[in-house]
Every structure is written in structure tokens, then in C-alpha cells.
Coordinates of C-alpha atoms in Angstrom, one line a residue:
Chain A
M299 CA -0.2 0.3 0.3
E300 CA 1.2 3.6 -1.2
I301 CA 1.1 6.5 1.3
I302 CA -0.6 9.3 1.2
T303 CA -1.3 12.5 2.5
A304 CA -3.6 11.9 4.4
L305 CA -5.4 10.8 8.2
Y306 CA -4.1 7.8 8.8
L307 CA -6.9 5.8 11.1
I308 CA -4.3 2.8 12.5
P309 CA -5.8 0.3 15.0
V310 CA -4.0 -1.5 17.3
G311 CA -3.9 -5.3 19.4
I312 CA -6.5 -5.8 22.2
S313 CA -4.9 -8.0 23.0
D314 CA -0.6 -9.6 23.7
A315 CA -0.9 -12.2 20.2
P316 CA 1.8 -11.3 17.5
L317 CA 0.6 -8.4 15.5
S318 CA 0.2 -10.7 12.3
D319 CA -2.5 -12.3 13.6
T320 CA -5.0 -9.6 14.0
L321 CA -3.1 -6.4 11.1
P322 CA -2.9 -6.5 8.3
S323 CA 1.0 -6.5 7.5
A324 CA 0.8 -3.2 5.5
N325 CA -0.1 -1.6 8.0
V326 CA 3.0 -1.4 9.2
G327 CA 4.4 -0.2 6.3
I328 CA 2.0 2.5 6.2
V329 CA 3.0 2.5 10.2
R330 CA 7.2 3.2 9.4
N331 CA 5.9 6.4 6.7
I332 CA 3.9 8.2 9.0
R333 CA 6.3 10.8 11.6
H334 CA 2.7 12.7 12.9
Y335 CA 0.6 11.0 15.1
I336 CA -2.6 11.7 17.1
V337 CA -3.5 9.1 20.4
E338 CA -5.1 8.5 23.0
N339 CA -2.3 7.4 24.8
V340 CA 1.3 8.1 23.7
R341 CA 2.5 5.7 26.5
T342 CA 0.9 2.8 24.9
A343 CA 1.6 4.4 21.2
R344 CA 4.9 4.3 21.4
R345 CA 4.8 0.7 22.9
F346 CA 3.0 -0.6 19.8
L347 CA 5.0 1.3 17.4
K348 CA 8.6 -0.4 18.9
K349 CA 6.6 -3.4 18.6
C350 CA 5.1 -2.0 14.3
D351 CA 8.8 -1.7 13.7
R352 CA 11.5 -1.9 17.0
D353 CA 14.6 0.2 14.4
I354 CA 11.4 2.6 14.8
D355 CA 13.6 6.8 16.6
I356 CA 10.2 7.3 18.6
D357 CA 12.6 10.4 19.6
S358 CA 11.4 11.8 15.7
L359 CA 8.2 11.3 15.1
T360 CA 5.4 13.8 17.2
F361 CA 2.3 12.5 19.2
C362 CA -0.7 14.7 19.8
E363 CA -3.2 13.8 22.6
L364 CA -6.8 13.2 21.9
N365 CA -9.0 12.0 25.4
R366 CA -10.6 13.7 27.7
H367 CA -7.9 15.3 29.5
T368 CA -7.9 17.5 25.8
E369 CA -8.7 21.1 25.1
P370 CA -11.0 21.4 22.3
R371 CA -10.6 24.0 20.6
D372 CA -6.4 21.9 21.1
V373 CA -7.9 19.4 18.3
S374 CA -7.6 21.7 15.1
A375 CA -3.7 22.7 15.2
Y376 CA -3.7 18.1 15.5
L377 CA -4.1 18.5 11.6
E378 CA -1.5 20.9 10.7
P379 CA 0.7 18.5 9.4
L380 CA -1.7 17.3 7.2
R381 CA -2.5 20.1 5.8
R382 CA 0.3 21.4 5.2
G383 CA 0.7 17.7 3.3
E384 CA 2.5 14.6 5.5
P385 CA -0.3 12.0 6.3
V386 CA -1.0 12.1 10.2
G387 CA -2.4 9.0 12.4
L388 CA -4.9 8.2 14.4
M389 CA -4.1 6.3 17.2
S390 CA -6.8 4.8 19.8
E391 CA -6.2 2.4 22.3
A392 CA -6.8 -0.7 22.2
G393 CA -8.5 -1.8 17.9
C394 CA -10.3 0.3 15.9
P395 CA -9.2 4.2 16.2
A396 CA -13.1 6.9 16.0
V397 CA -15.3 3.9 16.9
A398 CA -15.9 3.5 21.3
D399 CA -13.8 6.4 21.7
P400 CA -13.5 10.3 21.3
G401 CA -11.3 9.6 18.5
A402 CA -14.7 10.8 15.6
I403 CA -13.8 14.7 16.6
V404 CA -10.3 15.1 15.0
V405 CA -11.8 12.3 11.8
G406 CA -15.1 14.8 12.4
L407 CA -13.0 17.9 11.4
A408 CA -11.1 16.9 8.3
Q409 CA -13.8 15.7 6.5
R410 CA -14.9 19.5 7.4
E411 CA -12.1 20.7 5.6
G412 CA -12.3 18.3 3.4
L413 CA -8.7 16.3 3.7
K414 CA -8.7 12.4 2.9
V415 CA -9.1 10.4 5.3
V416 CA -7.8 7.0 5.4
P417 CA -9.1 3.7 7.3
L418 CA -7.2 1.1 7.6
V419 CA -8.2 -3.0 8.7
G420 CA -8.0 -4.2 12.3
P421 CA -9.4 -6.0 15.3
S422 CA -13.1 -4.6 16.8
S423 CA -14.8 -6.4 19.4
I424 CA -18.3 -5.0 18.8
L425 CA -17.7 -6.1 14.8
M426 CA -15.4 -10.2 16.3
S427 CA -18.0 -9.8 18.6
L428 CA -20.9 -9.9 16.4
M429 CA -19.7 -12.7 13.9
A430 CA -19.7 -14.9 16.4
S431 CA -22.5 -15.2 18.9
G432 CA -24.5 -16.4 15.8
F433 CA -27.3 -13.3 16.6
N434 CA -28.4 -11.3 13.3
G435 CA -25.1 -9.2 12.4
Q436 CA -27.8 -7.9 9.3
G437 CA -28.8 -5.6 11.8
F438 CA -27.5 -4.6 15.1
A439 CA -26.7 -1.4 17.6
F440 CA -24.0 0.0 18.7
H441 CA -24.8 0.8 22.7
G442 CA -20.9 2.2 24.2
Y443 CA -21.7 2.3 28.7
L444 CA -24.6 1.3 30.5
P445 CA -26.1 3.1 33.4
I446 CA -23.9 2.7 36.3
E447 CA -27.1 3.3 38.6
A448 CA -29.3 0.1 38.9
A449 CA -32.5 1.4 38.0
A450 CA -31.9 3.3 35.5
R451 CA -29.1 0.1 34.2
A452 CA -32.5 -2.5 34.6
K453 CA -34.7 -0.5 32.7
A454 CA -31.5 0.0 30.6
I455 CA -31.9 -3.1 29.6
K456 CA -35.3 -3.8 29.8
D457 CA -35.3 -1.1 26.7
L458 CA -32.7 -2.8 24.6
E459 CA -33.9 -6.3 24.8
A460 CA -37.9 -4.7 23.9
E461 CA -36.3 -3.0 20.9
S462 CA -34.5 -6.3 20.5
A463 CA -37.2 -7.8 19.3
R464 CA -39.3 -5.7 17.8
K465 CA -36.9 -4.4 15.0
N466 CA -35.0 -8.0 14.9
M467 CA -31.3 -6.6 16.1
T468 CA -28.2 -7.3 18.0
Q469 CA -27.9 -5.3 20.8
I470 CA -24.6 -4.8 22.0
F471 CA -22.9 -2.7 24.8
I472 CA -19.4 -3.0 27.0
E473 CA -19.0 -2.5 30.5
A474 CA -15.3 -1.5 32.9
P475 CA -13.7 -4.7 32.9
Y476 CA -14.2 -4.5 37.1
R477 CA -17.5 -4.6 36.5
N478 CA -17.7 -7.7 34.1
N479 CA -19.7 -10.1 37.2
K480 CA -21.2 -7.7 38.3
M481 CA -23.0 -6.7 34.9
L482 CA -23.5 -10.3 33.8
A483 CA -25.7 -10.9 37.1
T484 CA -27.8 -7.8 36.5
L485 CA -28.2 -9.4 33.0
V486 CA -29.2 -12.8 33.7
S487 CA -31.3 -11.4 36.6
T488 CA -33.4 -9.0 34.2
L489 CA -33.5 -10.2 31.2
R490 CA -36.0 -12.9 30.0
G491 CA -35.0 -16.5 30.3
D492 CA -35.6 -17.0 26.6
T493 CA -33.9 -13.9 25.5
M494 CA -30.0 -14.6 23.8
L495 CA -27.0 -13.7 26.1
C496 CA -23.3 -13.7 24.7
V497 CA -20.5 -12.1 25.7
A498 CA -17.8 -12.6 24.6
C499 CA -13.9 -12.1 26.2
D500 CA -10.6 -12.2 25.5
L501 CA -11.1 -11.6 21.7
T502 CA -8.0 -12.5 19.4
D503 CA -6.1 -13.5 22.4
P504 CA -5.1 -17.3 21.8
E505 CA -5.2 -18.5 25.1
H506 CA -8.3 -16.9 27.1
E507 CA -10.0 -16.2 23.8
S508 CA -14.4 -16.5 24.7
V509 CA -17.8 -16.7 22.6
V510 CA -20.1 -18.0 23.9
S511 CA -24.1 -17.5 23.6
R512 CA -26.8 -19.0 25.1
P513 CA -30.4 -18.0 26.9
T514 CA -30.3 -16.1 28.8
S515 CA -32.1 -19.0 31.7
R516 CA -29.2 -21.2 30.4
W517 CA -26.8 -18.7 32.0
R518 CA -28.0 -19.4 35.7
G519 CA -25.6 -21.1 37.6
V520 CA -23.4 -21.0 35.1
K521 CA -19.8 -20.6 36.5
T522 CA -17.8 -18.0 35.1
D523 CA -14.9 -15.8 36.7
Y524 CA -15.1 -12.2 33.6
D525 CA -13.4 -9.9 36.6
K526 CA -10.8 -7.4 34.7
R527 CA -10.9 -9.4 31.3
P528 CA -11.3 -7.5 28.0
A529 CA -15.3 -8.2 27.8
I530 CA -17.9 -7.4 25.4
F531 CA -22.3 -8.0 25.6
L532 CA -24.9 -8.7 23.4
I533 CA -28.6 -10.2 22.9
Y534 CA -31.1 -10.7 20.6
S535 CA -34.6 -11.7 21.5
G536 CA -35.7 -11.6 18.1
S537 CA -37.4 -14.4 15.9
T538 CA -35.0 -16.2 14.5
V539 CA -32.2 -15.7 11.6
T540 CA -33.2 -16.5 8.1
L541 CA -31.3 -16.5 5.3
Chain B
M53 CA -2.1 -18.2 15.6
E54 CA -2.1 -22.9 16.2
I55 CA -5.1 -24.3 14.7
I56 CA -7.9 -25.5 17.2
T57 CA -10.9 -27.6 16.8
A58 CA -13.6 -24.3 15.7
L59 CA -15.6 -23.0 13.7
Y60 CA -13.5 -20.0 12.2
L61 CA -15.5 -16.6 10.9
I62 CA -12.5 -16.3 7.4
P63 CA -13.0 -12.7 6.5
V64 CA -12.5 -12.5 2.7
G65 CA -11.4 -8.6 0.3
I66 CA -14.1 -6.3 -0.1
S67 CA -11.5 -4.6 -3.3
D68 CA -8.8 -6.1 -5.5
A69 CA -6.5 -5.1 -3.2
P70 CA -3.7 -7.2 -2.2
L71 CA -4.6 -9.6 1.1
S72 CA -1.4 -8.2 2.8
D73 CA -3.2 -5.2 2.5
T74 CA -6.2 -5.9 4.4
L75 CA -6.0 -9.5 6.0
P76 CA -3.6 -10.0 9.1
S77 CA -1.2 -13.0 8.0
A78 CA -2.0 -15.3 10.1
N79 CA -5.8 -15.6 8.1
V80 CA -3.1 -17.8 5.5
G81 CA -1.5 -19.8 8.2
I82 CA -5.4 -21.0 9.8
V83 CA -7.4 -21.4 5.6
R84 CA -3.9 -24.1 5.0
N85 CA -5.2 -26.2 7.5
I86 CA -8.9 -26.2 6.7
R87 CA -10.4 -28.9 4.8
H88 CA -13.8 -28.0 5.2
Y89 CA -15.0 -24.6 4.3
I90 CA -19.4 -23.2 4.8
V91 CA -19.1 -20.5 2.3
E92 CA -22.6 -18.2 0.0
N93 CA -21.3 -18.8 -2.8
V94 CA -18.0 -21.6 -4.0
R95 CA -16.9 -19.6 -6.8
T96 CA -15.3 -16.1 -5.5
A97 CA -14.7 -18.9 -2.1
R98 CA -11.9 -20.9 -4.0
R99 CA -10.6 -18.2 -5.7
F100 CA -10.2 -16.9 -2.0
L101 CA -8.8 -20.0 -0.8
K102 CA -6.1 -19.8 -4.6
K103 CA -5.1 -16.0 -3.8
C104 CA -4.3 -17.1 -0.2
D105 CA -2.1 -19.8 -1.1
R106 CA -1.9 -21.1 -5.2
D107 CA -0.3 -24.1 -4.4
I108 CA -3.4 -25.5 -1.8
D109 CA -5.0 -28.2 -3.6
I110 CA -8.5 -27.2 -4.6
D111 CA -10.5 -30.2 -5.2
S112 CA -9.5 -31.9 -2.1
L113 CA -11.4 -29.0 -0.2
T114 CA -15.1 -30.1 0.8
F115 CA -17.5 -26.8 0.5
C116 CA -21.1 -26.5 1.4
E117 CA -22.8 -23.2 -0.2
L118 CA -25.0 -21.2 2.9
N119 CA -27.6 -18.1 1.1
R120 CA -31.2 -18.2 0.9
H121 CA -30.9 -20.8 -1.8
T122 CA -29.9 -23.5 1.5
E123 CA -32.4 -25.8 2.6
P124 CA -32.8 -24.4 7.0
R125 CA -32.8 -28.3 7.3
D126 CA -29.4 -29.3 5.7
V127 CA -27.7 -26.7 7.7
S128 CA -26.8 -28.7 10.1
A129 CA -25.1 -31.1 8.1
Y130 CA -22.9 -28.5 7.8
L131 CA -21.3 -28.6 10.8
E132 CA -20.7 -32.8 10.6
P133 CA -16.7 -32.2 10.1
L134 CA -16.7 -30.0 13.0
R135 CA -18.1 -32.1 15.6
R136 CA -16.0 -35.2 14.9
G137 CA -13.2 -32.3 15.6
E138 CA -12.0 -31.2 11.9
P139 CA -11.9 -27.1 11.8
V140 CA -14.4 -25.5 9.2
G141 CA -14.0 -21.9 7.9
L142 CA -16.9 -19.7 7.0
M143 CA -16.6 -17.5 4.5
S144 CA -19.2 -14.2 2.8
E145 CA -18.9 -13.4 -0.5
A146 CA -17.5 -10.0 0.6
G147 CA -15.6 -8.3 3.9
C148 CA -16.8 -10.7 7.7
P149 CA -18.5 -13.3 7.7
A150 CA -22.4 -13.6 9.6
V151 CA -22.2 -9.3 9.2
A152 CA -24.9 -8.6 6.8
D153 CA -25.1 -11.6 5.1
P154 CA -26.1 -14.9 5.6
G155 CA -24.2 -16.4 7.9
A156 CA -25.6 -16.1 11.4
I157 CA -27.7 -19.3 11.0
V158 CA -24.0 -21.2 11.2
V159 CA -22.9 -19.2 13.6
G160 CA -25.8 -19.9 16.1
L161 CA -26.3 -24.0 15.7
A162 CA -22.3 -24.0 16.5
Q163 CA -23.2 -22.1 19.8
R164 CA -26.1 -23.5 20.4
E165 CA -24.0 -26.9 20.4
G166 CA -21.2 -25.4 22.5
L167 CA -18.7 -25.2 19.5
K168 CA -15.6 -23.3 19.7
V169 CA -16.6 -20.2 17.6
V170 CA -13.2 -17.8 16.2
P171 CA -13.7 -14.9 14.6
L172 CA -11.0 -13.8 12.5
V173 CA -9.6 -10.0 11.5
G174 CA -10.6 -8.2 8.5
P175 CA -12.1 -6.0 6.8
S176 CA -16.2 -4.8 7.0
S177 CA -17.2 -1.8 5.6
I178 CA -19.8 -0.8 8.2
L179 CA -16.8 -0.8 10.5
M180 CA -14.5 1.0 8.0
S181 CA -17.3 3.9 7.5
L182 CA -18.3 4.5 10.3
M183 CA -14.3 5.1 11.6
A184 CA -14.1 7.3 9.3
S185 CA -16.7 9.0 9.0
G186 CA -16.1 11.5 12.5
F187 CA -20.0 10.6 13.1
N188 CA -20.6 9.4 16.7
G189 CA -17.7 6.0 17.1
Q190 CA -19.9 5.7 20.4
G191 CA -23.5 4.6 19.6
F192 CA -24.2 3.8 16.0
A193 CA -27.0 1.3 14.4
F194 CA -26.5 -1.3 11.1
H195 CA -29.9 -2.1 9.2
G196 CA -28.6 -3.4 6.1
Y197 CA -31.1 -2.4 3.0
L198 CA -33.9 0.4 3.3
P199 CA -37.3 -0.9 2.1
I200 CA -37.7 -0.3 -2.0
E201 CA -40.5 1.5 -2.4
A202 CA -40.5 5.5 -2.3
A203 CA -42.7 6.0 0.1
A204 CA -42.1 3.2 2.5
R205 CA -38.7 4.7 2.2
A206 CA -38.7 7.7 2.8
K207 CA -40.1 7.2 6.1
A208 CA -37.5 5.1 7.1
I209 CA -34.9 7.6 6.4
K210 CA -37.0 10.1 8.4
D211 CA -37.1 7.5 11.0
L212 CA -33.1 6.8 10.4
E213 CA -33.0 11.1 11.3
A214 CA -34.4 11.6 13.9
E215 CA -33.8 8.3 15.5
S216 CA -29.8 9.3 15.3
A217 CA -30.6 13.0 17.3
R218 CA -32.6 10.9 19.6
K219 CA -30.4 8.6 20.9
N220 CA -27.2 10.1 19.6
M221 CA -26.3 7.7 17.4
T222 CA -24.8 6.6 13.7
Q223 CA -27.2 5.4 10.5
I224 CA -25.7 2.9 8.4
F225 CA -27.3 0.7 5.8
I226 CA -26.7 -0.7 2.5
E227 CA -27.7 -0.2 -1.1
A228 CA -27.7 -2.3 -3.9
P229 CA -24.6 -0.5 -6.6
Y230 CA -26.6 -0.1 -9.6
R231 CA -29.1 2.1 -7.2
N232 CA -26.4 3.8 -5.8
N233 CA -26.9 7.6 -7.2
K234 CA -31.1 6.9 -6.7
M235 CA -30.7 6.6 -2.8
L236 CA -28.7 9.6 -2.6
A237 CA -30.9 10.9 -4.2
T238 CA -33.6 10.8 -2.4
L239 CA -31.6 11.0 0.9
V240 CA -30.1 14.1 -0.8
S241 CA -35.0 15.7 -1.0
T242 CA -35.2 13.9 2.7
L243 CA -32.6 14.1 4.5
R244 CA -33.0 18.0 6.4
G245 CA -29.9 20.4 5.4
D246 CA -27.8 19.9 8.2
T247 CA -28.0 16.5 8.7
M248 CA -25.3 14.9 8.0
L249 CA -24.5 12.7 5.4
C250 CA -22.2 10.5 4.5
V251 CA -21.1 8.6 1.8
A252 CA -18.2 5.8 1.7
C253 CA -16.7 4.1 -2.3
D254 CA -15.0 1.2 -2.9
L255 CA -13.1 1.1 0.5
T256 CA -9.6 -0.6 1.1
D257 CA -9.4 0.1 -4.0
P258 CA -5.9 1.5 -2.8
E259 CA -6.7 3.8 -6.7
H260 CA -10.8 4.4 -6.0
E261 CA -12.2 4.0 -2.2
S262 CA -13.5 8.0 -1.3
V263 CA -15.1 8.8 2.5
V264 CA -16.5 12.0 2.1
S265 CA -18.9 13.5 4.6
R266 CA -20.6 16.2 4.3
P267 CA -24.1 17.6 5.3
T268 CA -26.7 16.8 3.6
S269 CA -27.3 21.0 1.7
R270 CA -23.0 20.2 0.8
W271 CA -24.7 17.3 -1.0
R272 CA -26.8 18.9 -3.2
G273 CA -25.6 19.4 -6.5
V274 CA -21.9 18.0 -6.3
K275 CA -21.5 15.9 -9.1
T276 CA -20.7 12.5 -7.8
D277 CA -21.1 9.1 -9.3
Y278 CA -21.2 5.3 -7.5
D279 CA -23.3 3.8 -10.1
K280 CA -22.5 0.3 -9.3
R281 CA -19.4 0.8 -7.1
P282 CA -20.0 -1.0 -3.4
A283 CA -21.0 1.7 -1.5
I284 CA -22.2 2.2 2.7
F285 CA -24.4 5.5 3.9
L286 CA -24.6 6.6 7.2
I287 CA -26.5 9.7 8.9
Y288 CA -25.8 11.5 11.7
S289 CA -27.9 14.6 13.2
G290 CA -26.9 13.8 16.4
S291 CA -24.9 16.6 18.9
T292 CA -21.1 17.4 18.3
V293 CA -19.1 14.0 18.9
T294 CA -17.9 14.8 22.2
L295 CA -13.7 13.8 22.9

């Protein structure tokens, strides 16, 4: 893949798997030719770049941090190199940038100015969990985090279950890893027994990856431990998936 | 990546780009070790496997076709090799299997029997267009095809626009490629001028890829031609994406 003047959206790994398990080799070629990065976290970005190319001269690169501590008015300046003709890379903490992270704000700015944006291929827990769930992949929605307060959370879960049935769509959401077990318990006690529930955990990790779909009633009493493991939850109460 | 006894979900390319642009090299290693395939289209599956490995002995492989012509009662037998301990590969016509295609039915069967399912990384026009749109990636929904009949289609578009504003979610859908231009004209005449509209076309194609996001009012009068090119449409009328 030849590099052009663009904002490259560069996925990073979501486990400790070798890069060649989850990233096309062309991504490494692109990374080698970018000097300017916009990243969610500088430390993990540097580590990823070193993993791509051990001989990379990290100190010759520039990094701008884009996360909840960033001043929105500062973001436009991050695109300066691109405006003068140099490619810029956007990287998230894990997975695909601008999905379930703050990266979309700078992609939106680039689009507004007519700057070219090139998305690269990489691992997405949303997409991979959907693929492996067996739930409807012809209609689905991702909701990020659900409310934390108990009554609001239960209502959100019931609403997603009803919407899944009404629209025949898979409903996907995430949780802070230390709350995974509590989320699963709440789902099991809140959903109807025949609503399908999938937990996908440690995706792309060759040793620990697990994607399990069962009716909610069959999650009851099953011993599982998702504590502090990266997980994603999917529910489906639509009519059976058709051909 | 070591191969195990599992149903492997194997993405295929979505353009004529070299495999190394859009697929991790580990996928090829997996493909080399699978003898049994469930595929949306045998001809394109064979072509993909030859591209992975020119020395592959295609005639020693078995292919079961899973598409709208398949009898649902025949699908369970497709998993026989897996039940006796041999890995099986699932491939779609393009992109990631079990997303926007009929593959989910066999994944659901595997899940029901407690058979292991392993999703591999590859290109998804849904995810890549979302990344590059600059629209909200923290909440989004994919709807497949919209209704074809004019009044039903206009209503579906207005409903998605309203839902995008109400839930702050990006709304994504596809169209048969020969109707892309008509879809764009309908969107431009149906959406509010300030609703954001993105068209992503020829994703991963190094020469023709284009992802353009603009307010609907700014699509008016712009000369474009998406006829018979693989495209995906995204609309967003939520509040500005935040950090």
C-alpha cells in the first residue's frame, strides 16, 4: 500500500497476540512512513509502534494526545502536518480508532476541511463479537456503556431487550472490566429466560478468547469469571436469524 | 496462530487490493489447515483460497453453500466435520462472515451445541466507514437495506434521521450498487440540510476508495457517481461528537 497525504486511522491490538494475528502487514508499512500521530495515550502508542518496528526512531515522531483531558479547541492544531501535506496517524488505546473512543472528533474536523481520511483494517471487539455470537448480523446497534445506577441500568437493559425483539436487531454494549461479573449477574436477573445473551471475552487472545451465546436461562448457575478481562455483551430477542 | 477444533470465521477482501493490505498474515496460515468450508458462493471462495495460497489443492477441499437458496434443514449437516474434531471455515462473498450476510445461522447452530467459534480479523465496510465518517462511533446502528418502495423508503430515512438525533447514534445502511445514485438523490431530497451524510465507496481499493462526509445541504449540486460501486451510507443528526 503506497502512503498518501491523509489522516490514517490505524488500529492497534486488543490482546497480547502477535501483530501478524490481527493486523495486515501493510499497516506496518504505513506506520513506518508516518511522523505525526494523534493518540489516545502516548505510552501505549509508543509501545505499539516499537512492536511494529523495533528500529523505529520514536524520538523523531510527534504525538498529540486526544482523550477526555484534551481541550476541544486544541484539536484542530493536531491536523497542521496534514494541512501542509504530511500524513498523520490516529491511534486509539486499543482496537479501531474513532469507534468507542474519542477519535471521531478529529476525523470529523478532517472531513469538514475536505482532508482525505483512510481507515485501515484491524481488530474490533464489537464486530468480532457480533460475528461469533450467531445473533443477527443484518441489523445491530452498539450503545457503549449502560447507565451505572441500578434502576436506570435495569431499565436500559429491558429497553434493549424490547428493541431487539421489535426491530430484530442485536444489541451490543460494553462495561468497565472490573464490573463485568456484576453486569452479567444483572443481565441474568433482568432479561427474560429465552432472550439470547452472548459474552465475548479476551478476543484475539490465543489462550483465553471465549465467545459464548446461550439463552439467559442457561446462564443461570453457570460458573464464569469475567472479572478484569476485556469483555463485550450482546443480547438478542428477535426472531430466529434467517437465510 | 495455532489452529484448533473450531468454526473459523474467515473474512475475505472487499476490493481487488492485495491480501496483505486487508488481512492479517495469520489468516492465511489458518486457511492452509482447513479442509471443510461453508461459503456463500463456491466460485468466489475458491478464488479467495487460491489467492491465499496458489499451491492449495482446491479439489481436496469440501464446500457447502450457505445462501438464500439453502434449505434451512440442511445447514446442521454442514457442521459434521467440526463435530468429529475437524476445523471448519465460514466465508462470505465479501468482508466479514455473519455480518450483513446469511452466515449467522450456522454460527448460531455451533453456539447452540457448544462448539467453539473463532472470529478472524478482516475488512468490514460497516466498521471502516464508521471510523472514517467522523460521526459518533460511541453509539451506532446498522440496518442492512432500506425498503425499496418510495414512500416506505422516505419514511425509513426520516425515522433514522429522527432516531439519530434522539439517541445521538450514527445510522448506517447499504444499497444494491446499481441503485446507489438513486439512493443518494433520495437522501439529499429527504434529509434536513444540516443532517450529516457520509458516503463511503470502494473501501480498501487503493485507487478508488473515497469516504466523504458533509451536511446534506452541501451534497446538493455536487457531481458524484457511485453507480455500481460498492458503497455504504451513514447519516448523523446527533449533537456534536464529544471527547
